[in-house]
CSV table of C-alpha atoms (C1' of nucleotides) in Angstrom, one decimal:
chain,number,residue,atom,x,y,z
A,1,UNK,CA,6.6,20.2,-50.1
A,2,UNK,CA,7.0,16.8,-51.6
A,3,UNK,CA,4.7,13.9,-52.6
A,4,UNK,CA,5.3,10.5,-51.2
A,5,UNK,CA,3.5,7.4,-52.5
A,6,UNK,CA,3.4,4.3,-50.3
A,7,UNK,CA,2.2,1.1,-51.6
A,8,UNK,CA,1.5,-1.7,-49.2
A,9,UNK,CA,0.1,-5.3,-49.5
A,10,UNK,CA,-2.2,-5.8,-46.5
A,11,UNK,CA,-2.2,-9.4,-45.6
A,12,UNK,CA,-5.3,-10.6,-43.5
A,13,UNK,CA,-3.0,-11.6,-40.6
A,14,UNK,CA,0.4,-13.2,-40.9
A,15,UNK,CA,0.6,-16.9,-40.3
A,16,UNK,CA,2.5,-18.1,-37.2
A,17,UNK,CA,5.1,-20.8,-37.1
A,18,UNK,CA,4.5,-23.5,-34.6
A,19,UNK,CA,6.7,-24.7,-31.7
A,20,UNK,CA,7.2,-27.9,-29.8
A,21,UNK,CA,6.2,-29.1,-26.3
A,22,UNK,CA,2.9,-27.2,-25.8
A,23,UNK,CA,0.2,-27.9,-23.4
A,24,UNK,CA,1.2,-28.9,-19.9
A,25,UNK,CA,-0.3,-31.1,-17.2
A,26,UNK,CA,-3.0,-29.6,-15.1
A,27,UNK,CA,-0.9,-30.3,-12.1
A,28,UNK,CA,2.1,-28.6,-13.9
A,29,UNK,CA,0.0,-25.6,-14.8
A,30,UNK,CA,-1.0,-25.1,-11.2
A,31,UNK,CA,2.6,-25.4,-10.1
A,32,UNK,CA,3.6,-22.9,-12.8
A,33,UNK,CA,1.0,-20.5,-11.6
A,34,UNK,CA,2.2,-20.8,-8.0
A,35,UNK,CA,5.7,-20.1,-9.3
A,36,UNK,CA,4.6,-17.0,-11.1
A,37,UNK,CA,3.0,-15.8,-7.9
A,38,UNK,CA,6.1,-16.5,-5.8
A,39,UNK,CA,8.3,-14.8,-8.4
A,40,UNK,CA,6.1,-11.8,-8.5
A,41,UNK,CA,6.0,-11.6,-4.7
A,42,UNK,CA,9.7,-11.3,-4.6
A,43,UNK,CA,10.1,-8.9,-7.5
A,44,UNK,CA,7.4,-6.7,-6.1
A,45,UNK,CA,9.2,-6.6,-2.8
A,46,UNK,CA,12.5,-5.7,-4.5
A,47,UNK,CA,11.2,-3.1,-6.9
A,48,UNK,CA,7.7,-2.1,-6.0
A,49,UNK,CA,4.5,-2.8,-7.9
A,50,UNK,CA,5.3,-0.2,-10.6
A,51,UNK,CA,8.9,-1.3,-10.9
A,52,UNK,CA,8.2,-4.7,-12.5
A,53,UNK,CA,6.4,-5.2,-15.8
A,54,UNK,CA,4.3,-8.3,-16.8
A,55,UNK,CA,6.8,-9.3,-19.5
A,56,UNK,CA,9.9,-9.1,-17.2
A,57,UNK,CA,8.0,-10.8,-14.5
A,58,UNK,CA,7.0,-13.8,-16.7
A,59,UNK,CA,10.5,-14.0,-18.2
A,60,UNK,CA,11.9,-14.2,-14.6
A,61,UNK,CA,9.5,-17.0,-13.9
A,62,UNK,CA,10.7,-18.8,-17.1
A,63,UNK,CA,7.7,-18.0,-19.4
A,64,UNK,CA,6.8,-15.6,-22.2
A,65,UNK,CA,4.4,-12.7,-21.4
A,66,UNK,CA,1.4,-14.0,-23.5
A,67,UNK,CA,0.5,-16.7,-21.2
A,68,UNK,CA,0.1,-14.4,-18.2
A,69,UNK,CA,-3.6,-13.8,-18.9
A,70,UNK,CA,-4.3,-17.6,-18.9
A,71,UNK,CA,-3.6,-17.4,-15.1
A,72,UNK,CA,-4.5,-13.8,-14.1
A,73,UNK,CA,-7.3,-11.3,-15.1
A,74,UNK,CA,-4.8,-8.4,-14.9
A,75,UNK,CA,-1.7,-7.2,-13.3
A,76,UNK,CA,-3.7,-5.7,-10.5
A,77,UNK,CA,-5.1,-9.1,-9.7
A,78,UNK,CA,-1.6,-10.6,-9.5
A,79,UNK,CA,-0.5,-7.7,-7.3
A,80,UNK,CA,-3.2,-8.6,-4.8
A,81,UNK,CA,-2.5,-12.3,-5.0
A,82,UNK,CA,1.3,-11.9,-4.7
A,83,UNK,CA,0.8,-9.6,-1.7
A,84,UNK,CA,-1.4,-12.1,0.0
A,85,UNK,CA,1.2,-14.8,-0.7
A,86,UNK,CA,4.1,-12.8,0.6
A,87,UNK,CA,2.2,-11.7,3.7
A,88,UNK,CA,1.1,-15.2,4.6
A,89,UNK,CA,4.7,-16.4,4.2
A,90,UNK,CA,5.9,-13.9,6.7
A,91,UNK,CA,3.1,-15.0,9.2
A,92,UNK,CA,4.0,-18.7,8.7
A,93,UNK,CA,7.6,-18.0,9.2
A,94,UNK,CA,6.8,-16.2,12.5
A,95,UNK,CA,4.9,-19.2,13.9
A,96,UNK,CA,6.6,-20.3,17.1
A,97,UNK,CA,9.0,-17.4,17.2
A,98,UNK,CA,8.8,-15.2,20.4
A,99,UNK,CA,8.9,-11.5,20.4
A,100,UNK,CA,12.6,-11.1,21.2
A,101,UNK,CA,13.7,-13.4,18.4
A,102,UNK,CA,11.3,-11.8,16.0
A,103,UNK,CA,12.9,-8.4,16.7
A,104,UNK,CA,16.4,-9.7,16.5
A,105,UNK,CA,15.7,-11.1,13.1
A,106,UNK,CA,13.4,-8.3,11.8
A,107,UNK,CA,15.4,-5.3,12.9
A,108,UNK,CA,18.7,-6.6,11.3
A,109,UNK,CA,21.0,-5.7,8.6
A,110,UNK,CA,20.3,-9.0,6.9
A,111,UNK,CA,16.5,-8.2,6.6
A,112,UNK,CA,17.1,-4.5,5.7
A,113,UNK,CA,19.6,-5.6,2.9
A,114,UNK,CA,17.5,-8.5,1.6
A,115,UNK,CA,14.3,-6.8,0.5
A,116,UNK,CA,13.3,-9.6,-1.9
A,117,UNK,CA,13.6,-12.3,0.7
A,118,UNK,CA,12.1,-10.2,3.6
A,119,UNK,CA,8.9,-9.1,4.9
A,120,UNK,CA,6.1,-7.9,2.6
A,121,UNK,CA,4.9,-5.3,5.0
A,122,UNK,CA,8.3,-3.5,5.3
A,123,UNK,CA,8.9,-3.8,1.6
A,124,UNK,CA,5.5,-2.7,0.2
A,125,UNK,CA,3.3,-0.9,2.8
A,126,UNK,CA,4.3,2.4,1.4
A,127,UNK,CA,3.1,1.3,-2.0
A,128,UNK,CA,0.1,-0.4,-0.5
A,129,UNK,CA,-1.1,2.9,0.9
A,130,UNK,CA,-1.8,4.0,-2.6
A,131,UNK,CA,-3.3,0.9,-4.0
A,132,UNK,CA,-7.1,0.1,-4.3
A,133,UNK,CA,-9.0,-1.6,-1.5
A,134,UNK,CA,-8.4,-5.2,-2.4
A,135,UNK,CA,-4.7,-4.8,-1.8
A,136,UNK,CA,-5.2,-3.0,1.4
A,137,UNK,CA,-7.6,-5.7,2.5
A,138,UNK,CA,-4.8,-8.3,1.9
A,139,UNK,CA,-2.5,-6.2,4.0
A,140,UNK,CA,-4.8,-5.9,6.8
A,141,UNK,CA,-5.4,-9.6,6.8
A,142,UNK,CA,-1.7,-10.3,6.6
A,143,UNK,CA,-1.0,-8.0,9.5
A,144,UNK,CA,-3.7,-9.6,11.5
A,145,UNK,CA,-2.3,-13.0,10.8
A,146,UNK,CA,1.2,-11.9,11.8
A,147,UNK,CA,-0.1,-10.4,15.0
A,148,UNK,CA,-1.9,-13.7,15.8
A,149,UNK,CA,1.3,-15.6,15.4
A,150,UNK,CA,3.2,-13.2,17.5
A,151,UNK,CA,0.5,-13.1,20.2
A,152,UNK,CA,0.5,-16.9,20.4
A,153,UNK,CA,4.0,-16.9,21.6
A,154,UNK,CA,3.6,-14.0,24.0
A,155,UNK,CA,0.2,-14.8,25.7
A,156,UNK,CA,0.6,-15.8,29.3
A,157,UNK,CA,-1.7,-18.8,29.6
A,158,UNK,CA,-4.4,-18.0,32.2
A,159,UNK,CA,-4.2,-14.3,31.5
A,160,UNK,CA,-7.7,-13.4,31.2
A,161,UNK,CA,-7.0,-10.1,29.6
A,162,UNK,CA,-5.2,-10.7,26.3
A,163,UNK,CA,-5.8,-7.1,25.4
A,164,UNK,CA,-2.4,-6.1,26.8
A,165,UNK,CA,-0.6,-8.7,24.7
A,166,UNK,CA,-2.2,-7.5,21.5
A,167,UNK,CA,-1.4,-4.0,22.4
A,168,UNK,CA,2.2,-4.9,22.9
A,169,UNK,CA,2.4,-6.9,19.7
A,170,UNK,CA,0.8,-4.2,17.5
A,171,UNK,CA,3.2,-1.6,18.9
A,172,UNK,CA,6.2,-3.9,18.5
A,173,UNK,CA,5.4,-4.7,14.9
A,174,UNK,CA,4.8,-1.0,14.0
A,175,UNK,CA,8.1,-0.1,15.8
A,176,UNK,CA,10.0,-2.7,14.0
A,177,UNK,CA,8.6,-1.9,10.6
A,178,UNK,CA,9.4,1.8,11.0
A,179,UNK,CA,13.0,1.0,12.0
A,180,UNK,CA,13.6,-1.1,8.9
A,181,UNK,CA,11.9,1.3,6.6
A,182,UNK,CA,13.7,4.3,7.9
A,183,UNK,CA,17.1,2.5,7.7
A,184,UNK,CA,16.3,1.4,4.2
A,185,UNK,CA,15.6,5.0,3.0
A,186,UNK,CA,19.2,6.0,4.0
A,187,UNK,CA,22.1,5.5,1.6
A,188,UNK,CA,23.5,1.9,1.6
A,189,UNK,CA,26.1,1.5,4.2
A,190,UNK,CA,25.7,5.0,5.7
A,191,UNK,CA,26.3,5.4,9.4
A,192,UNK,CA,22.7,6.7,10.0
A,193,UNK,CA,21.1,3.6,8.3
A,194,UNK,CA,23.0,1.4,10.8
A,195,UNK,CA,22.5,3.7,13.8
A,196,UNK,CA,18.7,3.7,13.2
A,197,UNK,CA,18.7,-0.1,13.1
A,198,UNK,CA,20.9,-0.6,16.2
A,199,UNK,CA,19.2,2.0,18.3
A,200,UNK,CA,15.7,0.7,17.5
A,201,UNK,CA,16.6,-3.0,18.0
A,202,UNK,CA,18.0,-2.2,21.4
A,203,UNK,CA,15.1,0.0,22.3
A,204,UNK,CA,12.4,-2.5,21.2
A,205,UNK,CA,14.1,-5.3,23.0
A,206,UNK,CA,14.4,-3.2,26.1
A,207,UNK,CA,10.8,-2.3,26.0
A,208,UNK,CA,9.9,-6.0,25.8
A,209,UNK,CA,11.7,-6.8,29.1
A,210,UNK,CA,10.7,-3.6,30.9
A,211,UNK,CA,7.2,-4.3,29.8
A,212,UNK,CA,4.7,-1.5,29.8
A,213,UNK,CA,2.5,-3.9,31.6
A,214,UNK,CA,-0.1,-1.2,32.7
A,215,UNK,CA,-2.5,-0.6,30.0
A,216,UNK,CA,-3.7,2.6,31.4
A,217,UNK,CA,-2.8,4.9,28.6
A,218,UNK,CA,-2.6,2.2,25.9
A,219,UNK,CA,-6.4,2.1,25.5
A,220,UNK,CA,-8.0,0.6,22.3
A,221,UNK,CA,-9.6,2.6,19.5
A,222,UNK,CA,-12.8,4.5,20.2
A,223,UNK,CA,-14.9,2.0,18.3
B,1,UNK,CA,-5.1,-10.2,-49.8
B,2,UNK,CA,-5.6,-6.5,-50.9
B,3,UNK,CA,-3.6,-3.6,-52.1
B,4,UNK,CA,-3.8,-0.2,-50.4
B,5,UNK,CA,-2.2,3.0,-51.8
B,6,UNK,CA,-1.4,5.8,-49.4
B,7,UNK,CA,-0.7,9.2,-50.9
B,8,UNK,CA,0.7,11.8,-48.5
B,9,UNK,CA,2.1,15.3,-48.7
B,10,UNK,CA,5.1,15.5,-46.5
B,11,UNK,CA,5.6,19.1,-45.3
B,12,UNK,CA,9.1,20.0,-44.1
B,13,UNK,CA,7.9,20.7,-40.6
B,14,UNK,CA,4.6,22.2,-39.9
B,15,UNK,CA,4.7,25.9,-38.9
B,16,UNK,CA,3.7,26.7,-35.4
B,17,UNK,CA,1.1,29.3,-34.5
B,18,UNK,CA,2.4,31.8,-31.9
B,19,UNK,CA,0.9,32.6,-28.5
B,20,UNK,CA,0.8,35.8,-26.4
B,21,UNK,CA,2.5,36.7,-23.2
B,22,UNK,CA,5.8,34.7,-23.6
B,23,UNK,CA,9.0,35.3,-21.5
B,24,UNK,CA,8.6,35.9,-18.0
B,25,UNK,CA,10.6,38.0,-15.4
B,26,UNK,CA,13.6,36.3,-14.0
B,27,UNK,CA,12.1,36.6,-10.5
B,28,UNK,CA,8.8,35.1,-11.8
B,29,UNK,CA,10.7,32.3,-13.4
B,30,UNK,CA,12.3,31.4,-10.1
B,31,UNK,CA,9.0,31.6,-8.4
B,32,UNK,CA,7.5,29.3,-11.1
B,33,UNK,CA,10.3,26.9,-10.5
B,34,UNK,CA,9.8,26.8,-6.7
B,35,UNK,CA,6.0,26.3,-7.4
B,36,UNK,CA,6.8,23.3,-9.6
B,37,UNK,CA,9.0,21.8,-6.9
B,38,UNK,CA,6.4,22.3,-4.3
B,39,UNK,CA,3.6,20.8,-6.5
B,40,UNK,CA,5.8,17.9,-7.3
B,41,UNK,CA,6.6,17.3,-3.6
B,42,UNK,CA,2.9,17.1,-2.8
B,43,UNK,CA,2.0,14.9,-5.8
B,44,UNK,CA,4.8,12.5,-5.1
B,45,UNK,CA,3.8,12.2,-1.5
B,46,UNK,CA,0.2,11.5,-2.7
B,47,UNK,CA,1.0,9.0,-5.5
B,48,UNK,CA,4.7,8.1,-5.3
B,49,UNK,CA,7.4,8.9,-7.7
B,50,UNK,CA,6.2,6.6,-10.3
B,51,UNK,CA,2.5,7.6,-9.9
B,52,UNK,CA,3.1,11.1,-11.3
B,53,UNK,CA,4.1,12.0,-14.9
B,54,UNK,CA,6.0,15.0,-16.0
B,55,UNK,CA,3.1,16.3,-18.1
B,56,UNK,CA,0.5,15.8,-15.3
B,57,UNK,CA,2.8,17.5,-12.8
B,58,UNK,CA,3.4,20.5,-14.9
B,59,UNK,CA,-0.3,20.8,-15.7
B,60,UNK,CA,-1.0,20.7,-12.0
B,61,UNK,CA,1.5,23.6,-11.5
B,62,UNK,CA,-0.3,25.5,-14.3
B,63,UNK,CA,2.2,24.9,-17.1
B,64,UNK,CA,2.7,22.8,-20.2
B,65,UNK,CA,5.2,20.0,-20.0
B,66,UNK,CA,7.6,21.4,-22.6
B,67,UNK,CA,9.0,23.9,-20.2
B,68,UNK,CA,10.0,21.3,-17.6
B,69,UNK,CA,13.5,20.9,-19.1
B,70,UNK,CA,14.2,24.6,-18.8
B,71,UNK,CA,14.1,24.1,-15.0
B,72,UNK,CA,15.3,20.5,-14.5
B,73,UNK,CA,17.7,18.1,-16.2
B,74,UNK,CA,15.4,15.2,-15.8
B,75,UNK,CA,12.5,13.8,-13.8
B,76,UNK,CA,15.1,12.0,-11.6
B,77,UNK,CA,16.6,15.4,-10.7
B,78,UNK,CA,13.2,16.8,-9.7
B,79,UNK,CA,12.5,13.8,-7.6
B,80,UNK,CA,15.6,14.5,-5.6
B,81,UNK,CA,14.9,18.2,-5.3
B,82,UNK,CA,11.2,17.7,-4.4
B,83,UNK,CA,12.2,15.1,-1.7
B,84,UNK,CA,14.7,17.6,-0.3
B,85,UNK,CA,12.0,20.3,-0.3
B,86,UNK,CA,9.4,18.1,1.4
B,87,UNK,CA,11.8,16.8,3.9
B,88,UNK,CA,13.1,20.3,5.0
B,89,UNK,CA,9.5,21.4,5.3
B,90,UNK,CA,8.8,18.7,7.9
B,91,UNK,CA,12.0,19.6,9.8
B,92,UNK,CA,11.0,23.3,9.7
B,93,UNK,CA,7.5,22.6,11.0
B,94,UNK,CA,9.0,20.6,13.8
B,95,UNK,CA,11.1,23.4,15.1
B,96,UNK,CA,10.0,24.2,18.6
B,97,UNK,CA,7.7,21.3,18.9
B,98,UNK,CA,8.3,18.9,21.9
B,99,UNK,CA,8.3,15.1,21.5
B,100,UNK,CA,4.8,14.6,23.0
B,101,UNK,CA,3.3,17.2,20.8
B,102,UNK,CA,5.2,15.8,17.7
B,103,UNK,CA,3.8,12.3,18.5
B,104,UNK,CA,0.2,13.6,18.9
B,105,UNK,CA,0.4,15.3,15.6
B,106,UNK,CA,2.3,12.7,13.7
B,107,UNK,CA,0.4,9.5,14.9
B,108,UNK,CA,-2.9,10.9,14.0
B,109,UNK,CA,-5.9,10.3,11.7
B,110,UNK,CA,-5.3,13.8,10.1
B,111,UNK,CA,-1.8,12.9,9.2
B,112,UNK,CA,-2.6,9.4,8.1
B,113,UNK,CA,-5.3,10.6,5.8
B,114,UNK,CA,-3.6,13.7,4.5
B,115,UNK,CA,-0.6,12.1,2.8
B,116,UNK,CA,-0.1,15.0,0.3
B,117,UNK,CA,0.3,17.6,3.2
B,118,UNK,CA,2.0,15.2,5.6
B,119,UNK,CA,5.5,14.0,6.3
B,120,UNK,CA,7.6,13.0,3.3
B,121,UNK,CA,9.3,10.2,5.3
B,122,UNK,CA,6.1,8.5,6.0
B,123,UNK,CA,4.9,9.0,2.5
B,124,UNK,CA,8.0,8.1,0.4
B,125,UNK,CA,10.5,6.2,2.5
B,126,UNK,CA,9.2,3.0,1.0
B,127,UNK,CA,9.8,4.4,-2.6
B,128,UNK,CA,13.2,6.0,-1.5
B,129,UNK,CA,14.5,2.6,-0.6
B,130,UNK,CA,14.5,1.6,-4.2
B,131,UNK,CA,15.8,4.9,-5.5
B,132,UNK,CA,19.5,5.8,-6.4
B,133,UNK,CA,21.9,7.2,-4.0
B,134,UNK,CA,21.1,10.9,-4.5
B,135,UNK,CA,17.6,10.5,-3.2
B,136,UNK,CA,18.6,8.4,-0.3
B,137,UNK,CA,21.1,11.0,0.6
B,138,UNK,CA,18.4,13.6,0.7
B,139,UNK,CA,16.4,11.4,2.9
B,140,UNK,CA,19.4,10.8,5.3
B,141,UNK,CA,19.9,14.6,5.5
B,142,UNK,CA,16.2,15.2,6.0
B,143,UNK,CA,16.0,12.7,8.7
B,144,UNK,CA,19.1,14.2,10.4
B,145,UNK,CA,17.6,17.7,10.3
B,146,UNK,CA,14.3,16.4,11.8
B,147,UNK,CA,16.3,14.5,14.5
B,148,UNK,CA,18.2,17.7,15.3
B,149,UNK,CA,14.9,19.8,15.6
B,150,UNK,CA,13.4,17.1,17.9
B,151,UNK,CA,16.5,16.8,19.9
B,152,UNK,CA,16.7,20.6,20.5
B,153,UNK,CA,13.4,20.5,22.3
B,154,UNK,CA,14.3,17.5,24.4
B,155,UNK,CA,17.8,18.2,25.4
B,156,UNK,CA,18.1,18.9,29.1
B,157,UNK,CA,20.5,21.8,29.3
B,158,UNK,CA,23.6,20.8,31.1
B,159,UNK,CA,23.2,17.2,30.2
B,160,UNK,CA,26.7,16.3,29.2
B,161,UNK,CA,25.5,13.1,27.6
B,162,UNK,CA,23.3,14.0,24.6
B,163,UNK,CA,23.6,10.5,23.3
B,164,UNK,CA,20.5,9.3,25.3
B,165,UNK,CA,18.4,12.1,23.8
B,166,UNK,CA,19.5,11.2,20.3
B,167,UNK,CA,18.7,7.6,21.0
B,168,UNK,CA,15.3,8.5,22.3
B,169,UNK,CA,14.5,10.8,19.3
B,170,UNK,CA,15.7,8.2,16.7
B,171,UNK,CA,13.6,5.5,18.3
B,172,UNK,CA,10.5,7.7,18.6
B,173,UNK,CA,10.7,8.8,15.0
B,174,UNK,CA,11.0,5.3,13.6
B,175,UNK,CA,8.2,4.2,15.9
B,176,UNK,CA,5.9,7.0,14.7
B,177,UNK,CA,6.7,6.4,11.0
B,178,UNK,CA,6.0,2.7,11.4
B,179,UNK,CA,2.6,3.3,13.0
B,180,UNK,CA,1.5,5.7,10.3
B,181,UNK,CA,2.8,3.5,7.5
B,182,UNK,CA,1.2,0.4,8.9
B,183,UNK,CA,-2.1,2.2,9.5
B,184,UNK,CA,-2.1,3.6,5.9
B,185,UNK,CA,-1.6,0.1,4.5
B,186,UNK,CA,-4.9,-1.0,5.9
B,187,UNK,CA,-8.3,-0.3,4.2
B,188,UNK,CA,-9.5,3.3,4.6
B,189,UNK,CA,-11.7,3.5,7.7
B,190,UNK,CA,-10.9,-0.2,8.8
B,191,UNK,CA,-10.8,-0.9,12.6
B,192,UNK,CA,-7.3,-2.2,12.3
B,193,UNK,CA,-6.0,1.0,10.8
B,194,UNK,CA,-7.5,3.0,13.7
B,195,UNK,CA,-6.4,0.5,16.3
B,196,UNK,CA,-2.7,0.6,15.1
B,197,UNK,CA,-2.7,4.3,15.3
B,198,UNK,CA,-4.4,4.5,18.7
B,199,UNK,CA,-2.3,1.8,20.3
B,200,UNK,CA,1.0,3.2,19.0
B,201,UNK,CA,0.3,6.8,19.9
B,202,UNK,CA,-0.5,5.7,23.5
B,203,UNK,CA,2.4,3.6,23.7
B,204,UNK,CA,4.9,6.0,22.3
B,205,UNK,CA,3.6,8.7,24.6
B,206,UNK,CA,3.9,6.4,27.5
B,207,UNK,CA,7.5,5.6,26.6
B,208,UNK,CA,8.2,9.3,26.6
B,209,UNK,CA,7.0,9.7,30.2
B,210,UNK,CA,8.2,6.4,31.5
B,211,UNK,CA,11.5,7.3,29.9
B,212,UNK,CA,14.0,4.5,29.3
B,213,UNK,CA,16.6,6.7,30.9
B,214,UNK,CA,19.2,4.1,31.4
B,215,UNK,CA,21.1,3.7,28.2
B,216,UNK,CA,22.5,0.4,29.2
B,217,UNK,CA,20.9,-1.7,26.4
B,218,UNK,CA,20.3,1.1,24.1
B,219,UNK,CA,24.0,1.4,23.0
B,220,UNK,CA,24.8,3.2,19.8
B,221,UNK,CA,25.9,1.5,16.5
B,222,UNK,CA,29.2,-0.5,16.6
B,223,UNK,CA,31.0,2.3,14.6
C,1,DT,C1',17.6,57.8,-21.1
C,2,DG,C1',16.7,55.6,-25.5
C,3,DT,C1',17.5,52.0,-29.1
C,4,DA,C1',19.0,47.5,-31.1
C,5,DC,C1',19.6,42.8,-30.2
C,6,DA,C1',20.5,38.5,-27.6
C,7,DT,C1',18.5,35.6,-24.1
C,8,DC,C1',15.6,32.2,-22.4
C,9,DA,C1',11.0,30.7,-19.9
C,10,DG,C1',7.4,28.8,-21.9
C,11,DT,C1',4.5,26.4,-25.9
C,12,DG,C1',2.8,22.4,-28.1
C,13,DA,C1',3.8,18.9,-31.6
C,14,DA,C1',6.6,14.9,-32.2
C,15,DC,C1',9.7,11.0,-31.1
C,16,DG,C1',10.9,6.5,-29.3
C,17,DC,C1',10.1,3.2,-26.0
C,18,DG,C1',8.0,0.1,-22.9
C,19,DC,C1',3.9,-0.8,-20.8
C,20,DG,C1',-0.5,-3.7,-20.1
C,21,DT,C1',-3.3,-6.3,-22.8
C,22,DT,C1',-5.2,-9.0,-27.0
C,23,DC,C1',-5.2,-12.6,-30.2
C,24,DA,C1',-4.4,-16.3,-33.7
C,25,DC,C1',-2.2,-20.3,-33.3
C,26,DT,C1',-0.1,-24.9,-31.4
C,27,DG,C1',-0.5,-29.5,-29.9
C,28,DA,C1',-0.3,-32.5,-25.8
C,29,DT,C1',-3.6,-33.3,-22.1
C,30,DG,C1',-8.0,-34.5,-20.7
C,31,DT,C1',-12.4,-36.5,-21.8
C,32,DA,C1',-16.5,-38.7,-24.1
C,33,DC,C1',-17.7,-42.7,-26.3
D,1,DT,C1',-8.9,-50.5,-23.0
D,2,DG,C1',-8.7,-47.9,-27.5
D,3,DT,C1',-10.0,-44.0,-30.4
D,4,DA,C1',-11.8,-39.3,-31.7
D,5,DC,C1',-12.1,-34.8,-30.4
D,6,DA,C1',-12.4,-30.7,-27.3
D,7,DT,C1',-9.8,-28.1,-24.1
D,8,DC,C1',-6.5,-24.8,-22.7
D,9,DA,C1',-1.5,-23.5,-21.0
D,10,DG,C1',1.8,-21.5,-23.4
D,11,DT,C1',3.8,-18.7,-27.6
D,12,DG,C1',5.1,-14.6,-29.9
D,13,DA,C1',3.5,-10.7,-32.8
D,14,DA,C1',0.7,-6.9,-32.5
D,15,DC,C1',-2.0,-2.9,-30.5
D,16,DG,C1',-2.9,1.4,-28.4
D,17,DC,C1',-1.5,4.3,-24.9
D,18,DG,C1',1.2,7.2,-21.9
D,19,DC,C1',5.7,7.9,-20.5
D,20,DG,C1',10.2,10.9,-20.4
D,21,DT,C1',12.4,13.6,-23.5
D,22,DT,C1',13.5,16.7,-27.7
D,23,DC,C1',12.8,20.5,-30.6
D,24,DA,C1',11.5,24.5,-33.6
D,25,DC,C1',9.4,28.5,-32.4
D,26,DT,C1',7.7,32.8,-29.7
D,27,DG,C1',8.3,37.3,-27.9
D,28,DA,C1',8.9,40.0,-23.6
D,29,DT,C1',12.8,40.6,-20.6
D,30,DG,C1',17.4,41.8,-19.9
D,31,DT,C1',21.6,44.0,-21.8
D,32,DA,C1',25.0,46.5,-24.4
D,33,DC,C1',25.7,50.7,-26.5
DNA sequence: TGTACATCAGTGAACGCGCGTTCACTGATGTAC
DNA sequence: TGTACATCAGTGAACGCGCGTTCACTGATGTAC
C-alpha cells in the first residue's frame, strides 16, 4: 500500500485561441445545412444510422462536429430529415419513368452495388423498422410518393378503377426491394447474389407484361 | 485560480470477494452457450446487430458479461453464429411447408409484428449487407437452405427441369421478404403498412396459382 | 474406489475508446439608428 | 449612406456514458494416480 499525492492547479476554464473566417452568409449557412443533410443521407444509406457518427458525418461534409447542433436538435432529428431527403430524391428520380424501366434500373447490379447513391428504401428500411415513429412516418410518406410517381406512368387514362394500378405498383415495389435486399445480403460477387437479381428482374418484368389484370384475389386491406 | 490537493491510497489491486456455485458441468456449459446464441439471435432480430451490447445480451441470457469471452472470440463471432442459428431455424421450420402456406405465414401481420420470433432474413438482411464476408456467407447458406426446403415441396416428381421450380422459389422468397420489410418500415398500425402486406400476399398467392410456367423470360444468371 | 490437483465457466471491476452532446469563444454578417 | 452593436454559424476542447474487451479471482468439475 502506497500513498500518492497529486497537486493540481484548477484553472477556471482554459482560454481558447481564435481562428479566421468565422460567420457565414445566411444563404451560405442554408446551403451548408442542405449539404450536411445530403451527406448524411448518403452515409446513412452506406453504413446505416448507427454506422455513422456525428463527428465523422460533419467531417465528411467539411465541418467540425461542434457546429452540428446549430443546425439540428439531435442526431435523431437529422436521421429523420436525411431519410426524408433521400426518399424524396428517389421519388423525384422516378418521375416519368415507366414500370419496366424502373425495374430494369432498380433490380440491377449497379443499384445493388451502389448503396450510397441508391434507393433509401432498399438501403434503410431494415433499420427504419427499429426506429421511432417519426422516421417510419417519413418512410411511409416517401413510399407513398414513389407509388404516386410510378402510378402516374402506368395509369391508363380513362380507367375508372385505378385500384388495380396501385395494387400492381405496390406489389412491384415490394418485389423489387426484396430482390435488391436479398442480393445485398449475399457475399459480394457470389453466384447466388447475381442469380437472385437476374431471376427476380426477369420475373417482375414478365409479371408486368402478363399482367395480373383481374383484381379478384388482390383485394385491398380490411380497413 | 485555486489549488487542489488530492491524497489517495493506491492499493495494489483490490481483493475480490468470492461467490458460491462456480464451475459448471461441461454439458451445462454447452447448453449455456447454446442459450446465449439463441438469445442473441432473437435480440439481434429485434434490435439489429448494433442495437444490442454484449453486457445486455449476457444479462438477457442470465449471465454476467465477463463470461462472454469464454464462449466467443468476439462480438463479431457471435453475430455470425447467431445469424447462422437463426437462419437454420427458419429453414427447419419451413421443412414440409408448401409455397402457399409459406406465403400465408410469412406475409402476415403476426410475422411482421413479431420480429424477434420471425425470419432472420427479413429482420437482418439490411444489416447483413453492411457486414463482413463471414456474415454474408452465413446468409447465403441460410437462403440456400431455405430455397431447398421450399423447392422440396414444390418440385413435381419426374420433372426433369427443376430450374423452373428454383426460379419460382427464389422469386417468391424475395417477393415475400420485400413485402414484410416494406410493411415494417411504415408506422405501426398505419393503413399503408397493412395495405402493402395484404396486396402482396394476394399477388404472390395469385402468381403461384397462375404459375408463370414458361421459363422463356425467366432465364437464369449469365454464369 | 478414493485422493490430489489442474482445468475452466463464470464473476465483477477495470480499461480505453468513441459516441452524442455541451459550451466558451470568435468575428463577419445582419440590423437598428 | 454610414456607424454601432447584436446575432449566430462555425470552432475545438471537454463531458459523461456505454461500448467491447481484459483480467485476477473462484471453486466445483474433471482427471490422473
